[in-house]
Amino acid sequence: MDIRIFPSAESASHSLARRIARLIDFKRSEGKAAVLGLATGKSPLFLYAELVRMHREEGLSFGNVVTFNLDEYHGIGREDPRSYWSFMHRSLFDLVDIPPENVHMPEGMIFREEIDAFCHGYEEKIRTAGGIDLQILGIGRTGHIGFNEPGAGRDSRTNLVRLDELTRSDASREFGGMENVPLNAITMGCGTILEARSIALMAWGEGKADVVAAAFGGEVSDRVPASYLQEHPAAAVYLDERAAILVGRGSRGKESCFEG
Ligand code: GLP
């Protein structure tokens, strides 16, 4: 497993931001779009802030970027400040020059009977875009990636899932109480995520040390869906020192070149 340990979440995020900028520029030089899979949560906040800074101060353009977000709460509308749609626009999309039509996110306000067709359509859009070049991930304390909770199959596709109670409890502060946290979400499946040509998972702080060790220091198991990344040919795990205390030491803060 390619585990990269950095002194801080900021330094790790800056390294990943430079990697993304190289990917975007490389794809532009080929006349192509860079297709990014994006995540929400606290983990990518330094990354998005650095990408915004690079856009403002270094002229990094998102004109040739196409994005697909991992997940969205079911029953939460786009305009709701707690939706992932709002989060992504606040943290990144409204602050850079990405064409709005290049942004794709699962739709939270959707009737049950429309969900299957929506999920098929989402997968089709990813295929039509040529597949995901680089998928950004966080990890939940249950070991989830996207919202693929323990038990999610390695080949699962974009679908409606029930959220684990630990995941709902972690989200309860944002929602002003556990009773307000949605029960379900639409998420890319593990199979969808693993089809990305490269993957970068971020985890910061001692609160993630146990789950990081379970995912990347042990066996591959559906009890910890993030462990499937061990079988991906180009998955890297970006950790700060506190998140890494329980896993074996990997390469220390090594910069990678964009693979492929
Ligand atoms: C949520 C998201 C995940 C994210 C996880 C970790 O459940 N659906 O994509 O990785 O939380 O969140 P954080 O980065 O805030 O720890």
Tab-separated table of C-alpha atoms and ligand atoms in Angstrom:
chain	number	residue	atom	x	y	z
A	1	MET	CA	0.000	0.000	0.000
A	2	ASP	CA	1.294	3.445	-0.951
A	3	ILE	CA	1.075	5.282	2.391
A	4	ARG	CA	2.443	8.847	2.479
A	5	ILE	CA	2.910	10.380	5.900
A	6	PHE	CA	3.267	14.161	6.242
A	7	PRO	CA	3.992	16.414	9.227
A	8	SER	CA	0.562	18.039	8.955
A	9	ALA	CA	-2.775	17.864	7.166
A	10	GLU	CA	-1.893	21.147	5.444
A	11	SER	CA	1.397	19.874	3.993
A	12	ALA	CA	-0.263	16.653	2.806
A	13	SER	CA	-3.133	18.599	1.230
A	14	HIS	CA	-0.720	20.966	-0.516
A	15	SER	CA	1.151	18.004	-2.000
A	16	LEU	CA	-2.115	16.544	-3.280
A	17	ALA	CA	-3.189	19.952	-4.641
A	18	ARG	CA	0.060	20.172	-6.642
A	19	ARG	CA	-0.566	16.678	-7.991
A	20	ILE	CA	-4.080	17.707	-9.083
A	21	ALA	CA	-2.743	20.894	-10.713
A	22	ARG	CA	-0.219	18.805	-12.684
A	23	LEU	CA	-3.004	16.469	-13.803
A	24	ILE	CA	-5.188	19.400	-14.930
A	25	ASP	CA	-2.301	21.024	-16.849
A	26	PHE	CA	-1.216	17.722	-18.404
A	27	LYS	CA	-4.758	16.999	-19.604
A	28	ARG	CA	-5.067	20.540	-20.975
A	29	SER	CA	-1.833	20.083	-22.928
A	30	GLU	CA	-3.457	17.021	-24.529
A	31	GLY	CA	-6.649	18.997	-25.298
A	32	LYS	CA	-8.590	16.856	-22.819
A	33	ALA	CA	-10.596	17.274	-19.625
A	34	ALA	CA	-9.293	16.163	-16.237
A	35	VAL	CA	-12.040	14.079	-14.627
A	36	LEU	CA	-11.961	14.328	-10.836
A	37	GLY	CA	-14.003	12.359	-8.306
A	38	LEU	CA	-14.585	14.603	-5.286
A	39	ALA	CA	-15.391	14.070	-1.624
A	40	THR	CA	-17.000	16.110	1.135
A	41	GLY	CA	-16.371	16.271	4.884
A	42	LYS	CA	-13.647	18.045	6.820
A	43	SER	CA	-10.773	16.039	5.336
A	44	PRO	CA	-10.673	17.761	1.903
A	45	LEU	CA	-11.061	21.326	3.239
A	46	PHE	CA	-7.334	22.177	3.165
A	47	LEU	CA	-7.103	20.663	-0.319
A	48	TYR	CA	-9.980	22.738	-1.682
A	49	ALA	CA	-8.618	25.899	-0.006
A	50	GLU	CA	-5.226	25.314	-1.632
A	51	LEU	CA	-6.775	24.685	-5.061
A	52	VAL	CA	-8.719	27.965	-4.694
A	53	ARG	CA	-5.479	29.762	-3.742
A	54	MET	CA	-3.698	28.274	-6.768
A	55	HIS	CA	-6.564	29.442	-8.970
A	56	ARG	CA	-6.424	32.989	-7.564
A	57	GLU	CA	-2.681	33.435	-7.219
A	58	GLU	CA	-1.119	31.082	-9.750
A	59	GLY	CA	-3.688	31.100	-12.541
A	60	LEU	CA	-4.698	27.441	-12.179
A	61	SER	CA	-7.768	27.116	-14.392
A	62	PHE	CA	-10.587	24.618	-13.910
A	63	GLY	CA	-11.934	25.305	-17.403
A	64	ASN	CA	-11.036	21.752	-18.490
A	65	VAL	CA	-12.108	20.037	-15.258
A	66	VAL	CA	-15.113	17.703	-15.002
A	67	THR	CA	-16.177	16.543	-11.536
A	68	PHE	CA	-18.285	13.748	-10.066
A	69	ASN	CA	-19.030	13.864	-6.354
A	70	LEU	CA	-19.249	10.696	-4.345
A	71	ASP	CA	-22.478	11.110	-2.458
A	72	GLU	CA	-25.435	13.148	-1.173
A	73	TYR	CA	-27.914	12.780	1.681
A	74	HIS	CA	-31.318	11.529	0.541
A	75	GLY	CA	-34.129	13.988	1.185
A	76	ILE	CA	-31.890	17.045	1.458
A	77	GLY	CA	-32.342	19.673	-1.272
A	78	ARG	CA	-29.488	21.440	-3.045
A	79	GLU	CA	-30.265	24.815	-1.461
A	80	ASP	CA	-30.131	23.349	2.068
A	81	PRO	CA	-26.839	24.551	3.638
A	82	ARG	CA	-26.258	21.014	4.971
A	83	SER	CA	-26.411	19.429	1.517
A	84	TYR	CA	-23.195	18.282	-0.085
A	85	TRP	CA	-24.227	20.372	-3.090
A	86	SER	CA	-24.021	23.503	-0.897
A	87	PHE	CA	-20.783	22.324	0.736
A	88	MET	CA	-19.042	21.799	-2.610
A	89	HIS	CA	-20.193	25.147	-4.027
A	90	ARG	CA	-19.131	26.994	-0.856
A	91	SER	CA	-15.763	25.232	-0.618
A	92	LEU	CA	-14.719	25.015	-4.267
A	93	PHE	CA	-17.055	25.354	-7.237
A	94	ASP	CA	-18.198	28.957	-6.596
A	95	LEU	CA	-14.587	30.024	-6.005
A	96	VAL	CA	-12.972	28.736	-9.215
A	97	ASP	CA	-13.734	28.907	-12.944
A	98	ILE	CA	-15.217	25.432	-13.397
A	99	PRO	CA	-18.051	25.511	-15.966
A	100	PRO	CA	-21.268	24.707	-14.013
A	101	GLU	CA	-22.242	22.091	-16.600
A	102	ASN	CA	-19.050	20.150	-15.775
A	103	VAL	CA	-20.158	19.602	-12.155
A	104	HIS	CA	-22.011	16.364	-11.351
A	105	MET	CA	-23.408	15.381	-7.970
A	106	PRO	CA	-25.950	12.795	-6.832
A	107	GLU	CA	-29.385	14.378	-6.408
A	108	GLY	CA	-30.715	14.244	-2.843
A	109	MET	CA	-34.280	15.379	-3.527
A	110	ILE	CA	-35.479	12.447	-5.549
A	111	PHE	CA	-38.421	10.055	-5.204
A	112	ARG	CA	-37.624	6.447	-4.358
A	113	GLU	CA	-39.037	5.201	-7.657
A	114	GLU	CA	-36.652	7.487	-9.584
A	115	ILE	CA	-33.503	6.441	-7.746
A	116	ASP	CA	-32.511	3.405	-9.850
A	117	ALA	CA	-32.757	5.366	-13.089
A	118	PHE	CA	-30.836	8.266	-11.552
A	119	CYS	CA	-28.036	5.970	-10.343
A	120	HIS	CA	-27.743	4.245	-13.734
A	121	GLY	CA	-27.627	7.653	-15.390
A	122	TYR	CA	-24.862	8.821	-13.014
A	123	GLU	CA	-22.708	5.799	-13.882
A	124	GLU	CA	-23.380	6.404	-17.580
A	125	LYS	CA	-22.233	10.033	-17.253
A	126	ILE	CA	-18.975	8.904	-15.641
A	127	ARG	CA	-18.403	6.460	-18.522
A	128	THR	CA	-19.241	9.094	-21.147
A	129	ALA	CA	-16.713	11.465	-19.530
A	130	GLY	CA	-14.087	8.758	-20.084
A	131	GLY	CA	-13.935	7.518	-16.470
A	132	ILE	CA	-12.412	9.207	-13.432
A	133	ASP	CA	-8.707	10.134	-13.645
A	134	LEU	CA	-8.265	10.790	-9.924
A	135	GLN	CA	-10.736	10.005	-7.152
A	136	ILE	CA	-10.369	11.966	-3.898
A	137	LEU	CA	-11.612	10.187	-0.768
A	138	GLY	CA	-11.947	10.691	2.950
A	139	ILE	CA	-12.658	7.824	5.326
A	140	GLY	CA	-15.490	7.590	7.844
A	141	ARG	CA	-14.903	6.163	11.304
A	142	THR	CA	-16.879	3.071	10.218
A	143	GLY	CA	-14.321	2.533	7.433
A	144	HIS	CA	-16.681	3.868	4.795
A	145	ILE	CA	-15.608	5.445	1.504
A	146	GLY	CA	-18.294	7.657	0.017
A	147	PHE	CA	-21.181	6.326	2.076
A	148	ASN	CA	-20.322	2.655	1.519
A	149	GLU	CA	-20.752	1.344	5.041
A	150	PRO	CA	-19.454	-1.981	6.452
A	151	GLY	CA	-20.945	-4.844	4.433
A	152	ALA	CA	-20.861	-2.940	1.131
A	153	GLY	CA	-19.669	-5.244	-1.640
A	154	ARG	CA	-16.490	-4.667	-3.584
A	155	ASP	CA	-18.503	-4.517	-6.818
A	156	SER	CA	-21.342	-2.292	-5.585
A	157	ARG	CA	-22.482	0.483	-7.903
A	158	THR	CA	-24.074	3.907	-7.351
A	159	ASN	CA	-27.086	3.250	-5.136
A	160	LEU	CA	-29.253	4.293	-2.190
A	161	VAL	CA	-27.738	3.131	1.108
A	162	ARG	CA	-28.711	3.194	4.765
A	163	LEU	CA	-26.286	5.155	6.948
A	164	ASP	CA	-24.536	3.502	9.867
A	165	GLU	CA	-25.518	4.866	13.283
A	166	LEU	CA	-21.895	5.925	13.984
A	167	THR	CA	-21.876	7.880	10.714
A	168	ARG	CA	-25.199	9.520	11.644
A	169	SER	CA	-23.889	10.357	15.083
A	170	ASP	CA	-20.751	11.948	13.541
A	171	ALA	CA	-23.066	14.095	11.374
A	172	SER	CA	-25.445	14.989	14.201
A	173	ARG	CA	-23.754	18.266	15.125
A	174	GLU	CA	-24.178	19.664	11.593
A	175	PHE	CA	-27.818	18.628	11.608
A	176	GLY	CA	-28.592	19.927	15.105
A	177	GLY	CA	-29.306	16.496	16.589
A	178	MET	CA	-29.271	12.861	15.582
A	179	GLU	CA	-33.026	12.881	14.912
A	180	ASN	CA	-32.464	15.337	12.042
A	181	VAL	CA	-29.732	13.343	10.287
A	182	PRO	CA	-31.044	11.613	7.148
A	183	LEU	CA	-31.317	7.821	7.338
A	184	ASN	CA	-30.191	7.284	3.762
A	185	ALA	CA	-27.849	8.623	1.147
A	186	ILE	CA	-27.061	8.092	-2.529
A	187	THR	CA	-23.446	7.099	-3.017
A	188	MET	CA	-21.146	5.893	-5.755
A	189	GLY	CA	-20.525	2.202	-5.081
A	190	CYS	CA	-17.197	0.648	-4.137
A	191	GLY	CA	-16.970	-0.780	-7.663
A	192	THR	CA	-17.578	2.687	-9.139
A	193	ILE	CA	-14.840	4.178	-6.942
A	194	LEU	CA	-12.341	1.404	-7.664
A	195	GLU	CA	-12.710	1.963	-11.430
A	196	ALA	CA	-10.987	5.356	-11.075
A	197	ARG	CA	-7.550	5.259	-12.696
A	198	SER	CA	-5.960	6.639	-9.522
A	199	ILE	CA	-7.221	7.260	-5.996
A	200	ALA	CA	-6.025	9.513	-3.158
A	201	LEU	CA	-7.528	8.987	0.302
A	202	MET	CA	-6.917	11.564	3.060
A	203	ALA	CA	-7.170	11.092	6.833
A	204	TRP	CA	-6.081	13.478	9.585
A	205	GLY	CA	-5.841	13.325	13.351
A	206	GLU	CA	-5.762	10.647	16.018
A	207	GLY	CA	-9.530	10.171	15.715
A	208	LYS	CA	-8.860	8.382	12.399
A	209	ALA	CA	-5.835	6.323	13.570
A	210	ASP	CA	-7.842	3.182	14.443
A	211	VAL	CA	-9.817	3.067	11.220
A	212	VAL	CA	-6.718	3.858	9.126
A	213	ALA	CA	-4.897	0.915	10.726
A	214	ALA	CA	-7.916	-1.350	10.202
A	215	ALA	CA	-8.221	-0.324	6.542
A	216	PHE	CA	-4.573	-0.314	5.458
A	217	GLY	CA	-2.682	-2.288	8.089
A	218	GLY	CA	-4.850	-5.409	8.028
A	219	GLU	CA	-6.706	-7.708	5.688
A	220	VAL	CA	-9.079	-6.682	2.909
A	221	SER	CA	-12.604	-7.126	4.223
A	222	ASP	CA	-16.124	-5.850	3.620
A	223	ARG	CA	-16.145	-4.977	7.323
A	224	VAL	CA	-13.901	-2.035	6.370
A	225	PRO	CA	-14.804	-0.985	2.805
A	226	ALA	CA	-11.793	1.365	2.564
A	227	SER	CA	-9.569	-1.756	2.726
A	228	TYR	CA	-10.584	-2.511	-0.896
A	229	LEU	CA	-8.108	0.228	-1.870
A	230	GLN	CA	-5.297	-2.189	-1.007
A	231	GLU	CA	-6.177	-4.047	-4.212
A	232	HIS	CA	-6.158	-0.940	-6.434
A	233	PRO	CA	-3.015	-0.528	-8.576
A	234	ALA	CA	-2.753	3.249	-8.065
A	235	ALA	CA	-4.288	4.118	-4.698
A	236	ALA	CA	-2.324	6.337	-2.292
A	237	VAL	CA	-3.171	7.170	1.312
A	238	TYR	CA	-2.246	10.683	2.534
A	239	LEU	CA	-1.915	10.852	6.323
A	240	ASP	CA	-0.711	13.305	8.903
A	241	GLU	CA	1.474	11.874	11.646
A	242	ARG	CA	-1.366	11.541	14.138
A	243	ALA	CA	-3.588	9.530	11.797
A	244	ALA	CA	-0.581	7.299	11.011
A	245	ILE	CA	0.413	6.294	14.546
A	246	LEU	CA	-1.052	2.792	14.274
A	247	VAL	CA	0.018	1.871	10.719
A	248	GLY	CA	3.482	0.910	9.486
A	249	ARG	CA	5.573	3.784	8.245
A	250	GLY	CA	5.474	4.315	4.504
A	251	SER	CA	7.333	6.810	2.381
A	252	ARG	CA	7.553	10.103	4.227
A	253	GLY	CA	5.893	12.956	2.380
A	254	LYS	CA	7.119	11.749	-0.978
A	255	GLU	CA	5.856	13.806	-3.901
A	256	SER	CA	4.407	11.716	-6.645
A	257	CYS	CA	4.302	12.469	-10.323
A	258	PHE	CA	0.956	12.129	-11.997
A	259	GLU	CA	0.636	8.536	-13.097
A	260	GLY	CA	-0.893	8.236	-16.549
B	1	GLP	C1	-18.869	11.636	5.250
B	1	GLP	C2	-18.684	11.550	3.737
B	1	GLP	C3	-17.435	10.807	3.387
B	1	GLP	C4	-16.290	11.344	4.204
B	1	GLP	C5	-16.534	11.062	5.662
B	1	GLP	C6	-15.420	11.526	6.574
B	1	GLP	O1	-19.562	10.591	5.758
B	1	GLP	N1	-19.791	10.955	3.059
B	1	GLP	O2	-17.192	10.929	1.988
B	1	GLP	O3	-15.095	10.744	3.800
B	1	GLP	O4	-17.715	11.720	6.032
B	1	GLP	O5	-15.654	12.850	6.968
B	1	GLP	P1	-14.567	13.822	7.578
B	1	GLP	O6	-13.634	14.115	6.461
B	1	GLP	O7	-15.346	15.031	8.002
B	1	GLP	O8	-13.948	13.099	8.695
